[in-house]
mmCIF file of C-alpha atoms in Angstrom:
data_model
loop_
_atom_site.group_PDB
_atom_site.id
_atom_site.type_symbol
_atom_site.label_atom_id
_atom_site.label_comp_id
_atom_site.label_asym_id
_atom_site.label_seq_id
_atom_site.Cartn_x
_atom_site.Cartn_y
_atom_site.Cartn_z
ATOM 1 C CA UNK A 1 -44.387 -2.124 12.868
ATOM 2 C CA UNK A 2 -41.513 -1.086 10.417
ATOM 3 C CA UNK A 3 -38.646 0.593 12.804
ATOM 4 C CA UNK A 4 -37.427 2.541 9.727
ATOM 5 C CA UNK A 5 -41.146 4.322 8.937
ATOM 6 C CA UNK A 6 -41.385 5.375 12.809
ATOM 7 C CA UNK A 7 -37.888 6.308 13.153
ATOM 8 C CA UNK A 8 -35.658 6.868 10.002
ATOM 9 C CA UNK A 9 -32.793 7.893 11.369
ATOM 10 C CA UNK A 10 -32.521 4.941 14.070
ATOM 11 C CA UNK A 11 -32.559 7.700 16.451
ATOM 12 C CA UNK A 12 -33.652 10.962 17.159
ATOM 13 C CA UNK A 13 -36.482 12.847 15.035
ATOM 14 C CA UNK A 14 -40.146 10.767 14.493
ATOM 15 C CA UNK A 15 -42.227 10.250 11.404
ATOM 16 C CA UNK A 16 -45.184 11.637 12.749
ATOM 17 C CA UNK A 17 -46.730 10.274 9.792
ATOM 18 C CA UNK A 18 -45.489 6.844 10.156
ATOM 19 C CA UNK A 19 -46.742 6.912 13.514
ATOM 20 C CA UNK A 20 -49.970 7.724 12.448
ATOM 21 C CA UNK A 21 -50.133 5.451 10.209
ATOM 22 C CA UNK A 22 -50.327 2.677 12.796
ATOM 23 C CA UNK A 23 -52.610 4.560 15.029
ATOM 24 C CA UNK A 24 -55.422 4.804 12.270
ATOM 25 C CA UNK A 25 -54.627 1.363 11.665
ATOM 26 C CA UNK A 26 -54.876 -0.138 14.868
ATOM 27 C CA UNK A 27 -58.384 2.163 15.115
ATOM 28 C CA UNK A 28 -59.532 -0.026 11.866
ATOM 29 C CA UNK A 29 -58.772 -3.133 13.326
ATOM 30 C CA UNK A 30 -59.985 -2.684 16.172
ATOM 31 C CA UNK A 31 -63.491 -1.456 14.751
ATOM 32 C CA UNK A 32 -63.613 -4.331 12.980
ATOM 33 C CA UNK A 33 -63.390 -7.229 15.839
ATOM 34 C CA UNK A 34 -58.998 -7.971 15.069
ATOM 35 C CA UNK A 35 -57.220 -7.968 18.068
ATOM 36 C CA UNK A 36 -53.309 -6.003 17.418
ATOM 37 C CA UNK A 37 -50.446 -7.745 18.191
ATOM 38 C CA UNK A 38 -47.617 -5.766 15.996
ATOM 39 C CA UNK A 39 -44.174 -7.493 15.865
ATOM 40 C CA UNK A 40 -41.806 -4.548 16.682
ATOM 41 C CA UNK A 41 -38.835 -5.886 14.521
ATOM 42 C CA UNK A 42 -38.912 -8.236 11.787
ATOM 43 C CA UNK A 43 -35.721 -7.649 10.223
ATOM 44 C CA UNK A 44 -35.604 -3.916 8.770
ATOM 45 C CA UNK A 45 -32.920 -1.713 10.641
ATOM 46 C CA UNK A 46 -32.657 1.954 9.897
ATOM 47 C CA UNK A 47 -30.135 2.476 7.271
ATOM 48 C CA UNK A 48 -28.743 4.760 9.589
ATOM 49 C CA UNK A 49 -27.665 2.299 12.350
ATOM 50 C CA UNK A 50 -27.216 -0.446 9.704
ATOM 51 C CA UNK A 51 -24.303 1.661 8.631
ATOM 52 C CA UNK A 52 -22.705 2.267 11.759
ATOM 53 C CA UNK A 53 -22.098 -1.692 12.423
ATOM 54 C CA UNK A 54 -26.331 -2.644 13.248
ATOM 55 C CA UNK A 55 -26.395 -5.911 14.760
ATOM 56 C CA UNK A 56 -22.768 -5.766 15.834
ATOM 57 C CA UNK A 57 -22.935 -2.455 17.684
ATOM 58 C CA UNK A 58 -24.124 -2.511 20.896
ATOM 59 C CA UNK A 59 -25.826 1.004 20.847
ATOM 60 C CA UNK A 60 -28.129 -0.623 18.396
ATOM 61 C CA UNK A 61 -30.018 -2.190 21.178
ATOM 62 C CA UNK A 62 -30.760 1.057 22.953
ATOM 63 C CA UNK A 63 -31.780 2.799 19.870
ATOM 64 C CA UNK A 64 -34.346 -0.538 19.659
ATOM 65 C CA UNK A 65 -35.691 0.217 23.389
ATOM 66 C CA UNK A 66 -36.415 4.187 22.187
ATOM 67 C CA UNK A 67 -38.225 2.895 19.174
ATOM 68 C CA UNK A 68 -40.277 0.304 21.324
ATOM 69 C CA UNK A 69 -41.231 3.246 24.093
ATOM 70 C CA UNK A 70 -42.284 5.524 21.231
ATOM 71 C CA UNK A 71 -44.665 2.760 19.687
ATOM 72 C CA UNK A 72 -46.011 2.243 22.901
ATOM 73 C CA UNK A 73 -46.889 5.533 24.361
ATOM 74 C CA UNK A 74 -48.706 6.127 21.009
ATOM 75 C CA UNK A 75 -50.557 2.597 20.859
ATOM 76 C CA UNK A 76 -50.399 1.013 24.122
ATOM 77 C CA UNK A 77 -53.847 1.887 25.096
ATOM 78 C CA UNK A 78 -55.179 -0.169 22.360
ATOM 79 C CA UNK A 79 -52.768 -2.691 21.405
ATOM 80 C CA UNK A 80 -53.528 -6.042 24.269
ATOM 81 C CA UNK A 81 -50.287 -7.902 22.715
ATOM 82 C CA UNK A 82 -46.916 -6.934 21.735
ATOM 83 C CA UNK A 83 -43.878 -9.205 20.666
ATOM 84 C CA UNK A 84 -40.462 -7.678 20.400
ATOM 85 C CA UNK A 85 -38.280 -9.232 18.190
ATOM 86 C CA UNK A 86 -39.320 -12.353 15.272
ATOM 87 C CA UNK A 87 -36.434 -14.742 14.701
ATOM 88 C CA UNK A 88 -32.961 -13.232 15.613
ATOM 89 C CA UNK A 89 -31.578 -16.613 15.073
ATOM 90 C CA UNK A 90 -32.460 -15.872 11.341
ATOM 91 C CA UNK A 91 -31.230 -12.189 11.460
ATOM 92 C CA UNK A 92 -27.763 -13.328 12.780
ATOM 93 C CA UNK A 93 -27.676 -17.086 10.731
ATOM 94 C CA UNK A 94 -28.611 -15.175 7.438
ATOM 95 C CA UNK A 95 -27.963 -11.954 7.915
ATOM 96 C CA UNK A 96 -24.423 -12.239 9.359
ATOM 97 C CA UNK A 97 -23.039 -15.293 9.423
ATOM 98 C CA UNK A 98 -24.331 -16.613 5.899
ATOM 99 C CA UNK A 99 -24.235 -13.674 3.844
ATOM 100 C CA UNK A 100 -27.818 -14.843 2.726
ATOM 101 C CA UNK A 101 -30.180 -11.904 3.545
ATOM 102 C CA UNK A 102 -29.391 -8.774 4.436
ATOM 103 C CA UNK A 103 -26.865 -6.597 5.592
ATOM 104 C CA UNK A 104 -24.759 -9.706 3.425
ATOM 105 C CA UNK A 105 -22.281 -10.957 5.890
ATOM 106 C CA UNK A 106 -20.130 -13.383 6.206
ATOM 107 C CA UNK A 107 -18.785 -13.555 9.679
ATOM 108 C CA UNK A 108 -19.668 -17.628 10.344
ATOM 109 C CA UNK A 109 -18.831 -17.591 14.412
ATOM 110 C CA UNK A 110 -17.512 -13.900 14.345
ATOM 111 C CA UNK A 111 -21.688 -13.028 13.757
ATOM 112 C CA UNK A 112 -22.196 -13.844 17.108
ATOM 113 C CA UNK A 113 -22.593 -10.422 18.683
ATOM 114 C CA UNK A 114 -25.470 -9.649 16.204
ATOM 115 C CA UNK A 115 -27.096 -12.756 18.607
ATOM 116 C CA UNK A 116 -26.545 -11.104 21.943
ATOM 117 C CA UNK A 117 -27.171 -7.502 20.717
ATOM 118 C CA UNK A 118 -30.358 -8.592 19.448
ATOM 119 C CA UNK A 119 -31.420 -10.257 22.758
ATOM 120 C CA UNK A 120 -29.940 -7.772 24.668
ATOM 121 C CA UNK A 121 -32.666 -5.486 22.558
ATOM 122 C CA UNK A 122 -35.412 -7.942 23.041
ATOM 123 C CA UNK A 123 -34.801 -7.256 27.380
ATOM 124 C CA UNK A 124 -34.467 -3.380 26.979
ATOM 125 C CA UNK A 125 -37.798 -3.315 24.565
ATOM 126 C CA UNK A 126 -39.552 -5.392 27.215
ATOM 127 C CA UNK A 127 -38.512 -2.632 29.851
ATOM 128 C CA UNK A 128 -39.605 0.139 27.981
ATOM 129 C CA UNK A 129 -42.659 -1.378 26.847
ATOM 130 C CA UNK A 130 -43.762 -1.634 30.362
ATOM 131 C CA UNK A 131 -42.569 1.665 30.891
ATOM 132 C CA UNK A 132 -44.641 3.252 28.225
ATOM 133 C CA UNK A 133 -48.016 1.144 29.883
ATOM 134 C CA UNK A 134 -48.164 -1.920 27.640
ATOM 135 C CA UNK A 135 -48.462 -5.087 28.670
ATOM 136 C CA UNK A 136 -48.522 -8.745 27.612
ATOM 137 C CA UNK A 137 -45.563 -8.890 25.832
ATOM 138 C CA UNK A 138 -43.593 -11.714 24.460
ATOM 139 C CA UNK A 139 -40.806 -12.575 22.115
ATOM 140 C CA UNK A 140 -40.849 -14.726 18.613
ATOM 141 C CA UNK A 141 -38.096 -17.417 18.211
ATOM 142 C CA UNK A 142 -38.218 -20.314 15.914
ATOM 143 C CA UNK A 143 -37.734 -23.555 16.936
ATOM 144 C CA UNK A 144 -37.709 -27.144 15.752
ATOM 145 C CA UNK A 145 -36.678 -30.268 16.467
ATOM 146 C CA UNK A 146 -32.836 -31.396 15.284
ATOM 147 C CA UNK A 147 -32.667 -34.845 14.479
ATOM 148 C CA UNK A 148 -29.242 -36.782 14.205
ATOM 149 C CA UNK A 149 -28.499 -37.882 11.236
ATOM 150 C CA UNK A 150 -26.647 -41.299 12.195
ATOM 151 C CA UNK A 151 -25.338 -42.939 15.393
ATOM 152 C CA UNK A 152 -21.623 -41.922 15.696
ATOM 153 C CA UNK A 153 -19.770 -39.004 17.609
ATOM 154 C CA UNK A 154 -19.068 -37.023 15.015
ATOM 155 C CA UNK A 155 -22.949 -37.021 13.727
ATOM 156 C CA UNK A 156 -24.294 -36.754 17.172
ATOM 157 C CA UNK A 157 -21.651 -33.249 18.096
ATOM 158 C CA UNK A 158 -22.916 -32.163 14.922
ATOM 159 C CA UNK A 159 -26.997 -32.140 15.585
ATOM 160 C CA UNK A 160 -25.731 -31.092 19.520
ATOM 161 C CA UNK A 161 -23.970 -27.681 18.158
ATOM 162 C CA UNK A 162 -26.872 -27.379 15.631
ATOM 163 C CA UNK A 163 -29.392 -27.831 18.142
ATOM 164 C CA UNK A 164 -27.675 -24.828 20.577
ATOM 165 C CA UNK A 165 -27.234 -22.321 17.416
ATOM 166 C CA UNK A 166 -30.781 -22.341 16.485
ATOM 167 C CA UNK A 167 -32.903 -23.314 19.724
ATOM 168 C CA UNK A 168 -31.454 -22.487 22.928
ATOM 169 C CA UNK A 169 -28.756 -19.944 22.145
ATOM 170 C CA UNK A 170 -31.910 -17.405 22.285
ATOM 171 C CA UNK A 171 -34.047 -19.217 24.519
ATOM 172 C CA UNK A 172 -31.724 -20.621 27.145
ATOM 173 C CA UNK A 173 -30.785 -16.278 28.090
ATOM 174 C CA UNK A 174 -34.143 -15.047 27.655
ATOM 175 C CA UNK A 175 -35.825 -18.206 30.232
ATOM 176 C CA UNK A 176 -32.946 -19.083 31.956
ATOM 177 C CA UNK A 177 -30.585 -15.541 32.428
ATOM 178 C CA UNK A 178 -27.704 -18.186 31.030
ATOM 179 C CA UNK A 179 -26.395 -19.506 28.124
ATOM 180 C CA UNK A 180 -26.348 -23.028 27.036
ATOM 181 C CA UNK A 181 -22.687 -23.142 26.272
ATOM 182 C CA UNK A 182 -19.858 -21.575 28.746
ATOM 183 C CA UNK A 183 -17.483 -21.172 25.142
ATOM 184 C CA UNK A 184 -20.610 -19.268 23.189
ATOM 185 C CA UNK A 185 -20.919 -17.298 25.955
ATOM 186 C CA UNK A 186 -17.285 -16.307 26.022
ATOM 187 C CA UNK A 187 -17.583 -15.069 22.714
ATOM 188 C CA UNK A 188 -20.625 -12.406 23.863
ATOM 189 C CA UNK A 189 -19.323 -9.171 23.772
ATOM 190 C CA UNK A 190 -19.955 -6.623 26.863
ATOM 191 C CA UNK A 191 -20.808 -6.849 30.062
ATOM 192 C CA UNK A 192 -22.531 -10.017 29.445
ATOM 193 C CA UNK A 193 -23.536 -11.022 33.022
ATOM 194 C CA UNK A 194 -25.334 -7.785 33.293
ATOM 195 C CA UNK A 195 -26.816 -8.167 29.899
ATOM 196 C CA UNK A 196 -28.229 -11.460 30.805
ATOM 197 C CA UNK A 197 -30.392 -9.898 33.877
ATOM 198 C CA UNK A 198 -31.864 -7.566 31.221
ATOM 199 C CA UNK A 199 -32.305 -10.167 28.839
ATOM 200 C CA UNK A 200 -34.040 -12.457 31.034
ATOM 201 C CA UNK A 201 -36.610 -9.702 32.171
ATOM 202 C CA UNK A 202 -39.819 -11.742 33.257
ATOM 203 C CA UNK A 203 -42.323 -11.936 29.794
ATOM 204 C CA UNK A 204 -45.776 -12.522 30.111
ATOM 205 C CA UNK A 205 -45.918 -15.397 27.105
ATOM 206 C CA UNK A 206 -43.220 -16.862 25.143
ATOM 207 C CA UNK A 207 -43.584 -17.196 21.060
ATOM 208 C CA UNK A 208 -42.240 -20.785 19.165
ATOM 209 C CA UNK A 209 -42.131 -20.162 15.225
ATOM 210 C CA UNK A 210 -42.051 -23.700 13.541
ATOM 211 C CA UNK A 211 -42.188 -24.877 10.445
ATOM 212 C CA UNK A 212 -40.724 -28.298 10.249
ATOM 213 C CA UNK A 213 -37.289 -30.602 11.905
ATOM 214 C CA UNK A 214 -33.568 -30.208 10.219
ATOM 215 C CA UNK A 215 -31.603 -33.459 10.068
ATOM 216 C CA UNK A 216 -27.737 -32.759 11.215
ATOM 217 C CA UNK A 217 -24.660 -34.933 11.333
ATOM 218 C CA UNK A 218 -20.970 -34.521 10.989
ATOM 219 C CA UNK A 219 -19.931 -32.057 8.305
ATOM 220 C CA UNK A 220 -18.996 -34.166 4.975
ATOM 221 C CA UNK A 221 -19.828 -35.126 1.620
ATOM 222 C CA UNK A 222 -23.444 -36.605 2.827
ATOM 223 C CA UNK A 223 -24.678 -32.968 3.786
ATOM 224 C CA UNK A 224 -26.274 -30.523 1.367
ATOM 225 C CA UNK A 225 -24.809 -27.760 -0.470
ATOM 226 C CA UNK A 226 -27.555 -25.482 -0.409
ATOM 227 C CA UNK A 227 -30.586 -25.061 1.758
ATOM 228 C CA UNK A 228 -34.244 -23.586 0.990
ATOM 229 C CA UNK A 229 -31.861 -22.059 -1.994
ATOM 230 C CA UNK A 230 -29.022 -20.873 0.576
ATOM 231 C CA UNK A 231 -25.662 -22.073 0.202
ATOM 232 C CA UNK A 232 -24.058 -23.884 3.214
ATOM 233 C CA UNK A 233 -20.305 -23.197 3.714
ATOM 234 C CA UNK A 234 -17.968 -25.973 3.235
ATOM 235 C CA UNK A 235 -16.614 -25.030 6.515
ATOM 236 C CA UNK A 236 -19.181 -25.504 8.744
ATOM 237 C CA UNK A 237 -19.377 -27.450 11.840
ATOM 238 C CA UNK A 238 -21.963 -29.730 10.990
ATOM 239 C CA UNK A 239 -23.867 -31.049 7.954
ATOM 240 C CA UNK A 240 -27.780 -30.753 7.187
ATOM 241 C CA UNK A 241 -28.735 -33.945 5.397
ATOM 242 C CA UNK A 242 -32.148 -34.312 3.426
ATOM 243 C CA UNK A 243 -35.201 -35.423 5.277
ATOM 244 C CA UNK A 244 -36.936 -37.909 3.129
ATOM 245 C CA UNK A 245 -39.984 -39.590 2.937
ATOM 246 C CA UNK A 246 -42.742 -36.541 3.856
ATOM 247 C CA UNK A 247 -44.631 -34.440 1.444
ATOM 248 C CA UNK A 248 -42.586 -31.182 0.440
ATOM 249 C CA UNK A 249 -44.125 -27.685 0.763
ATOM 250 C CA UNK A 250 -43.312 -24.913 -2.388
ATOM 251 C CA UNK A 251 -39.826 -23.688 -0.311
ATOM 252 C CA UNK A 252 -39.000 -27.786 -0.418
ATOM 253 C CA UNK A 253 -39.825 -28.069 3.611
ATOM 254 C CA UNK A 254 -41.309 -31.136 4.596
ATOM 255 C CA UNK A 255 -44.387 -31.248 5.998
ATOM 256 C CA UNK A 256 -43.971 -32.473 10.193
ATOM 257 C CA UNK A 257 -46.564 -32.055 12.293
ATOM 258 C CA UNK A 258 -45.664 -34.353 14.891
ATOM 259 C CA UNK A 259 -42.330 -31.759 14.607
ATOM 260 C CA UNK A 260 -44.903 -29.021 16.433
ATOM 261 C CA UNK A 261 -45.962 -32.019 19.312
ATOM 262 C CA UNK A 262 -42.186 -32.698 19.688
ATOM 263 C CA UNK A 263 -40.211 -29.125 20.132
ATOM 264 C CA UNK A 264 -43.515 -27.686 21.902
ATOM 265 C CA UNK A 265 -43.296 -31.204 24.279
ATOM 266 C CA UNK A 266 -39.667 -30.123 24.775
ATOM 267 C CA UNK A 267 -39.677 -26.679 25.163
ATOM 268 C CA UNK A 268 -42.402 -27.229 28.381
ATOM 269 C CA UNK A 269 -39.456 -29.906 29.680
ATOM 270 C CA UNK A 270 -36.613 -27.992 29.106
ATOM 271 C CA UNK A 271 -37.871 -25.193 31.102
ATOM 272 C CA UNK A 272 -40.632 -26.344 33.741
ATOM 273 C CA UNK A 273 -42.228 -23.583 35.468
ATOM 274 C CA UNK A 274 -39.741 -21.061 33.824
ATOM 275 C CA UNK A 275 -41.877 -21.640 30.461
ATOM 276 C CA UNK A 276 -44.316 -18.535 30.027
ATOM 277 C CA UNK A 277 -47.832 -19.635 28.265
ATOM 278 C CA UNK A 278 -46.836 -20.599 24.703
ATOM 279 C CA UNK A 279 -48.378 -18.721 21.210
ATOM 280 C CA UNK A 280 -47.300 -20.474 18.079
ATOM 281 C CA UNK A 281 -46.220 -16.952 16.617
ATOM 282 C CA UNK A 282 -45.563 -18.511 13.355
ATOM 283 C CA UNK A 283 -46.767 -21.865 11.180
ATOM 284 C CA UNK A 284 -47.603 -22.397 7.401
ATOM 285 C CA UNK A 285 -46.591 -23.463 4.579
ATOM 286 C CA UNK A 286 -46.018 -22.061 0.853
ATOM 287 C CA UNK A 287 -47.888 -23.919 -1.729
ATOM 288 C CA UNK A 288 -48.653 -23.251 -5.510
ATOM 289 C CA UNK A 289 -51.963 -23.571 -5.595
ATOM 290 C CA UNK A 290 -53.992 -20.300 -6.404
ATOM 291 C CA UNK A 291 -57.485 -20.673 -5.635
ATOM 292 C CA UNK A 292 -58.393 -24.990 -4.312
ATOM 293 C CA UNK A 293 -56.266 -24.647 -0.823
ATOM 294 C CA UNK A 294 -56.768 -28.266 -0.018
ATOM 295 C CA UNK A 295 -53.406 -28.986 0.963
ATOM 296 C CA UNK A 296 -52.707 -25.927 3.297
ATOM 297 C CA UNK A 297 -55.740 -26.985 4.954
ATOM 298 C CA UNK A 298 -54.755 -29.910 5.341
ATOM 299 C CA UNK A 299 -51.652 -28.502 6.372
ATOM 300 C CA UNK A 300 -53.063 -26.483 9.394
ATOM 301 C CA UNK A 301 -55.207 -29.165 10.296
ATOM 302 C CA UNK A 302 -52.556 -32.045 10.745
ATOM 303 C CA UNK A 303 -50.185 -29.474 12.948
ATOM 304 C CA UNK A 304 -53.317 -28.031 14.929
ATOM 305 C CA UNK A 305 -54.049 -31.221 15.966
ATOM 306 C CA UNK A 306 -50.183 -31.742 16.493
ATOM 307 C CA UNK A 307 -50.602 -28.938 18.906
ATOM 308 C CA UNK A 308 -53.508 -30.586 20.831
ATOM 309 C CA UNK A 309 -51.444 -33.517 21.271
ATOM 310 C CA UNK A 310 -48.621 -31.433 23.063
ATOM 311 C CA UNK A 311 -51.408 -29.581 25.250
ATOM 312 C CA UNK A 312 -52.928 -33.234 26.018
ATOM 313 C CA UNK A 313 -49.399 -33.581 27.419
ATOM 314 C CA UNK A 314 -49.288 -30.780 29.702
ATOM 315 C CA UNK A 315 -48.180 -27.358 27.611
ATOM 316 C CA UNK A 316 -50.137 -24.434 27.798
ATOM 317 C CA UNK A 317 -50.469 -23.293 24.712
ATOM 318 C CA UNK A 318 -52.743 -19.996 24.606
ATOM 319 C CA UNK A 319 -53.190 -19.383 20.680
ATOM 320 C CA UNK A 320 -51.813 -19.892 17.435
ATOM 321 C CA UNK A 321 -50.840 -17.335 14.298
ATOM 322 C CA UNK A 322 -50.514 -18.927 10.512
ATOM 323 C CA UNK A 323 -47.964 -17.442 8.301
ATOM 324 C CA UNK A 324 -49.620 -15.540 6.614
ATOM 325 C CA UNK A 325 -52.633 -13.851 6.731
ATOM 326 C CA UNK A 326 -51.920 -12.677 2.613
ATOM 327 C CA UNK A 327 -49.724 -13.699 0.324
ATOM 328 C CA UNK A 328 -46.114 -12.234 1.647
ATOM 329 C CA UNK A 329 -43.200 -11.018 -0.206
ATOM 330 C CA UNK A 330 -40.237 -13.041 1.051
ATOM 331 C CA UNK A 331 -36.646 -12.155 1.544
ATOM 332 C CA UNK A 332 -35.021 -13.715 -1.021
ATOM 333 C CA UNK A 333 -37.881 -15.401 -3.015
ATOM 334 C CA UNK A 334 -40.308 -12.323 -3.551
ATOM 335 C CA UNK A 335 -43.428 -13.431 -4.115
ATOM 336 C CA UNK A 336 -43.061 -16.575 -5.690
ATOM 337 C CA UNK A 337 -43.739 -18.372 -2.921
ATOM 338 C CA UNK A 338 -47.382 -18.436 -1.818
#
């Protein structure tokens, strides 16, 4: 559901014709046998609030809640799944701290607040979703494994910082009520302890996008300039090295499946009984091929079985999504990446 097309101004008045919109199309899916589970923000906020800081601005997150209430008293009694928010790792990696997808910012460490405004949104929308009579709603974050890229200090604080940015700086608040560093958390603006009891609001499944591991050692001459086409600033941290020896998919990912076994595996020992039921929310791959999909079945094949093996192993895993259904226009690449 597009947050913009329901809401243009980030607050206030409704597109009653966005709204109904998704009502006739949750009608046609429905008639048809395809079970609705809308994402309610993948990335476009209203110009509006976009302009008045987004991300950084705490109101943001309340505006979010409205939106999420107004999309559920309208679609609630049809929709069995909702998920809140897809990827705010991304949003605040690439949107704010990279400069790499929109709103274009550069903020490195300073981006920070995007992170806990967005989660703080995620616990409000969960709230208000109940509120408005939905239920069995869950959240989106991606996850992978982080492999370290050699055997000394340096490489191993590298992959360890890595590791927290982009797997349990969103997971750790959301499960846990906490987060995974005391210094990160420092940097959270607000009332942060109070955020984190809204944040961690109970959730009825939990979502792991994956698409394949990132190798990480000590920043350096070793690590790569650019990644998936984004450029990595000389001042980071850490360093992403290039995994080698695995087939490559069109964006240059390679292709892990025993990745999917390994940060599922993790994810149920990390958190125990804290763990909602798992959905894979996201896993594909981009190839050129335009008609003889051999390899992308062979893709979902390998990392379906991948996901047996970490259900053989005790995590209950309750369904899986590929990305995507069509061919999909992507941020930076358009669509020439199938």
């Amino acid at each position: 559901v597009s947050w913009p097309r329901v809401v243009p101004g980030g607050s206030g008045a409704v597109n009653a014709d966005g709204l109904d919109f998704y009502d006739r199309l949750v009608d046609e899916l429905c008639a048809h046998g395809i079970t609705p589970a809308p994402t309610l923000y993948h990335w476009d906020t209203p110009l509006a609030l976009e302009e008045a800081g987004g991300w950084l601005d705490r109101d943001t997150a309340y505006r979010f809640a409205e939106y999420a209430g107004i999309v559920a008293e309208r679609l609630a009694d049809r929709v069995p799944m909702w998920i809140t928010v897809n990827e705010p790792a991304e949003v605040t990696m690439l949107g704010y701290a990279l400069g790499e997808h929109a709103p274009g910012r550069t903020l490195l460490l300073d981006a920070l607040p995007a992170a806990h405004h967005q989660l703080l949104a995620h616990g409000l929308a969960v709230r208000a979703l109940r509120a408005a009579g939905a239920d069995n709603i869950g959240v989106a974050l991606s996850h992978a494994p982080v492999w370290t890229a050699g055997d000394t200090d340096e490489d191993r604080h590298g992959a360890e910082l890595y590791d927290t940015l982009t797997n349990w700086l969103f997971a750790d608040p959301v499960l846990t009520g906490r987060y995974p560093d005391e210094n990160l958390a420092a940097l959270m603006p607000g009332p942060v302890a109070d955020d984190l009891k809204v944040i961690s609001t109970p959730l009825d499944w939990y979502g792991v996008n994956y698409y394949n591991p990132t190798l990480v050692g000590a920043p350096g001459p070793e690590a790569l300039d650019t990644l998936s086409g984004f450029t990595m600033p000389a001042e980071l941290p850490f360093g992403i090295r290039e995994i080698e020896g695995y087939e490559k998919t069109g964006f240059g990912w390679p292709v892990v499946p025993e990745g999917l076994t390994e940060i599922v595996t993790a994810l149920h020992t990390r958190y125990g009984d804290r763990l909602p039921p798992l959905y894979i929310t996201e896993n594909g791959c981009a190839l050129e091929e335009p008609h003889a999909d051999d390899r992308r079945i062979a893709y979902l094949e390998s990392h379906l079985r991948a996901l047996r093996a970490a259900m053989d192993a005790g995590a209950d895993v309750r369904g899986y999504f590929t990305w995507s259904l069509t061919d999909n226009v992507e941020w930076t690449e358009g669509a020439s990446q199938r």
